[in-house]
Coordinates of C-alpha atoms in Angstrom, one line a residue:
X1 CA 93.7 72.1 76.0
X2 CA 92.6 69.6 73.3
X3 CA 89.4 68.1 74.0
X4 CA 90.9 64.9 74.0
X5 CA 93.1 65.6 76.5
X6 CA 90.1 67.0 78.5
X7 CA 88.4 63.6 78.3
X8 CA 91.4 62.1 79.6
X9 CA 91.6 63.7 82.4
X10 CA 88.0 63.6 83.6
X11 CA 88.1 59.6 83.0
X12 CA 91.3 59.4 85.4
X13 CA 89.6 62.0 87.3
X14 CA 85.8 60.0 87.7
X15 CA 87.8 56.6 88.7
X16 CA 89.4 58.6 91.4
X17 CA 86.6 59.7 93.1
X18 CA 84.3 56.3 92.4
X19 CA 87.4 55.0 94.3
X20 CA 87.1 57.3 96.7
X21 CA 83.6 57.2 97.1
X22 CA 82.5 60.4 95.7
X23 CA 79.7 60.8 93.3
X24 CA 79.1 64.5 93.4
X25 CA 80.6 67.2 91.4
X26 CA 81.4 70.8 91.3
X27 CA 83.0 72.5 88.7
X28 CA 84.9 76.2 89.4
X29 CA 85.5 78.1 86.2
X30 CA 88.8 80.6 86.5
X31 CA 88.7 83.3 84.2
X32 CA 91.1 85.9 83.5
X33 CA 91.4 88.9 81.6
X34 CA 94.3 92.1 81.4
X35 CA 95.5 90.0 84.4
X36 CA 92.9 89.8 86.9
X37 CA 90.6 86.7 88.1
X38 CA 87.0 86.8 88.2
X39 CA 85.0 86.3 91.1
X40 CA 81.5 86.3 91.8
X41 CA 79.6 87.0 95.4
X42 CA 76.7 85.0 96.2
X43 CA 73.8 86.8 97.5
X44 CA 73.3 87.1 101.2
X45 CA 70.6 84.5 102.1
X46 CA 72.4 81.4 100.2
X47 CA 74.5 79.5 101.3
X48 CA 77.9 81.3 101.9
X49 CA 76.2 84.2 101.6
X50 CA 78.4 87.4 101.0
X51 CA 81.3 85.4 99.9
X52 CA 83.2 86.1 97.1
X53 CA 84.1 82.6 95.0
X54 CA 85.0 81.4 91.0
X55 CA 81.9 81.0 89.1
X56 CA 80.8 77.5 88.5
X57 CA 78.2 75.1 90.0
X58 CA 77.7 71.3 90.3
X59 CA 78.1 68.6 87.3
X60 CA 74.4 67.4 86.2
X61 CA 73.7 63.6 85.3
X62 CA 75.0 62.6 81.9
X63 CA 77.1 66.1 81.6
X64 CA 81.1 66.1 81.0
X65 CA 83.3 68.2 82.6
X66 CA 83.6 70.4 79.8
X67 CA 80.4 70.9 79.4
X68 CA 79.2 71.9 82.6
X69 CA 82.0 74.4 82.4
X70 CA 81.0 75.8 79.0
X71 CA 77.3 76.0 80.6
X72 CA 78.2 77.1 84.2
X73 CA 80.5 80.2 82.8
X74 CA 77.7 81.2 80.8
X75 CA 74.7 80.7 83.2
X76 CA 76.7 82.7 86.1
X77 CA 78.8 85.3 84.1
X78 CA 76.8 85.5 80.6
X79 CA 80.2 85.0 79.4
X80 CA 80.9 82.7 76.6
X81 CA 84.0 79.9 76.8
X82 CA 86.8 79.7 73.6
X83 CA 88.5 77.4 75.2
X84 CA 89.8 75.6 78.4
X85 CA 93.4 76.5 79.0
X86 CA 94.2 74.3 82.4
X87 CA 93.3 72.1 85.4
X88 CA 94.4 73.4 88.2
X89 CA 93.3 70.5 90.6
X90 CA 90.7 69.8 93.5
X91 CA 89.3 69.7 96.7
X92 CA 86.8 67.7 98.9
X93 CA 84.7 69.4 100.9
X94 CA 80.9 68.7 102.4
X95 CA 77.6 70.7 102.1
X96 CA 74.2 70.9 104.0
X97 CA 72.7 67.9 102.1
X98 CA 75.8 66.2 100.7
X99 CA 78.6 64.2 102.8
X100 CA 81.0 64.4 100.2
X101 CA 81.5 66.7 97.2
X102 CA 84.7 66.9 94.8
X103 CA 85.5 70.4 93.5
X104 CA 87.5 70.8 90.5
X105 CA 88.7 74.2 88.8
X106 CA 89.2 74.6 85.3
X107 CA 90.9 77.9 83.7
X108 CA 89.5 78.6 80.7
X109 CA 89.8 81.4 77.9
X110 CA 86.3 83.5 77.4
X111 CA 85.3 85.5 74.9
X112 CA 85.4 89.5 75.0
X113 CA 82.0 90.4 76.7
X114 CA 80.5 92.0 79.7
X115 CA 80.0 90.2 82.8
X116 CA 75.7 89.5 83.5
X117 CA 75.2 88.1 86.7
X118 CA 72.5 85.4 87.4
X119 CA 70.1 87.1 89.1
X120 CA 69.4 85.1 92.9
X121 CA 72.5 83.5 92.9
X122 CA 75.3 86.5 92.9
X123 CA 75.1 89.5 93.3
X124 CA 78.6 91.1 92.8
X125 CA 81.4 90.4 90.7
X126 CA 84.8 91.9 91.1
X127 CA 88.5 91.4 88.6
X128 CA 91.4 90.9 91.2
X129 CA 94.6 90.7 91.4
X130 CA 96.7 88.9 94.4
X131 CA 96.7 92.6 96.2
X132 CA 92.8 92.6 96.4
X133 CA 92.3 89.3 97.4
X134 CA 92.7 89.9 101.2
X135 CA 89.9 92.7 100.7
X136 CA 87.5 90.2 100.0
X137 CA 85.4 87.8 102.7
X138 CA 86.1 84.0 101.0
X139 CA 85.8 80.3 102.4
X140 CA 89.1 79.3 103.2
X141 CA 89.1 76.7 100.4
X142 CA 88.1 79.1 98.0
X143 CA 90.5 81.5 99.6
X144 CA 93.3 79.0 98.8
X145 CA 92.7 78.4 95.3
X146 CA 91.8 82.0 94.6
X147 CA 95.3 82.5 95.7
X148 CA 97.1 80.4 93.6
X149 CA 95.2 81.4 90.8
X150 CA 95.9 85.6 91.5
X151 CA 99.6 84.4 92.2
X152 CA 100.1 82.6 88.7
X153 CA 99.8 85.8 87.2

């Protein structure tokens, strides 16, 4: 995706939300390779503990879109970006100290490398395909766009 195109979107994307009142961010970062999606469990006394989800985290002050995608995918995976490929789209959703938070996943191309896990955040990581997906305990938001991901493929 050229990075003008990027910074297009997030523009149409940020008066959106200001119009819907939403200042918080999170960014999911899809990442396949021979096929499969990546997904990353959180460890078992955070929040969603034991669930399976895209890496990604939330959108700092001052930070594009991009950017906390490039850093996010890195920080969670200790994989490296090339390039993002696609924006799949978003969802609201609320957490323990936040009324209303805007999720937005990206697909992006890594570089070859081995997965490294954060340490304290996940604890697990697993390449799926649509047939795995049921295997695996997800928030039904993530569930959904986990499956339209695996079912692009």
């Amino acid at each position: 995706m050229d990075p003008d195109d990027l910074a297009r979107i997030e523009q149409q994307l940020r008066s959106e939300a200001r119009h819907d009142g939403i200042a918080h961010f999170v960014i999911g970062v899809a990442v396949f390779r021979d096929g499969r999606l990546l997904v990353v469990r959180r460890v078992a006394d955070d929040y969603h503990g034991g669930m399976y989800e895209l890496p990604g985290g939330g959108v700092e002050s001052g930070e594009t879109f991009a950017a906390c995608v490039e850093r996010e995918l890195l920080e969670e995976t200790g994989l490296r970006m090339r390039a993002v490929t696609d924006f799949l789209g978003g969802f609201d959703y609320a957490t323990r100290t936040k009324a209303k938070v805007r999720k937005y996943t990206f697909v992006v191309e890594a570089q070859p490398g081995d997965v490294a896990l954060a340490p304290g955040e996940h604890d697990a990581f697993a390449w799926i395909d649509a047939d795995a997906l049921d295997g695996l305990p997800m928030a039904p938001d993530m569930r959904e766009t986990v499956s339209v991901l695996v079912d692009r493929v």
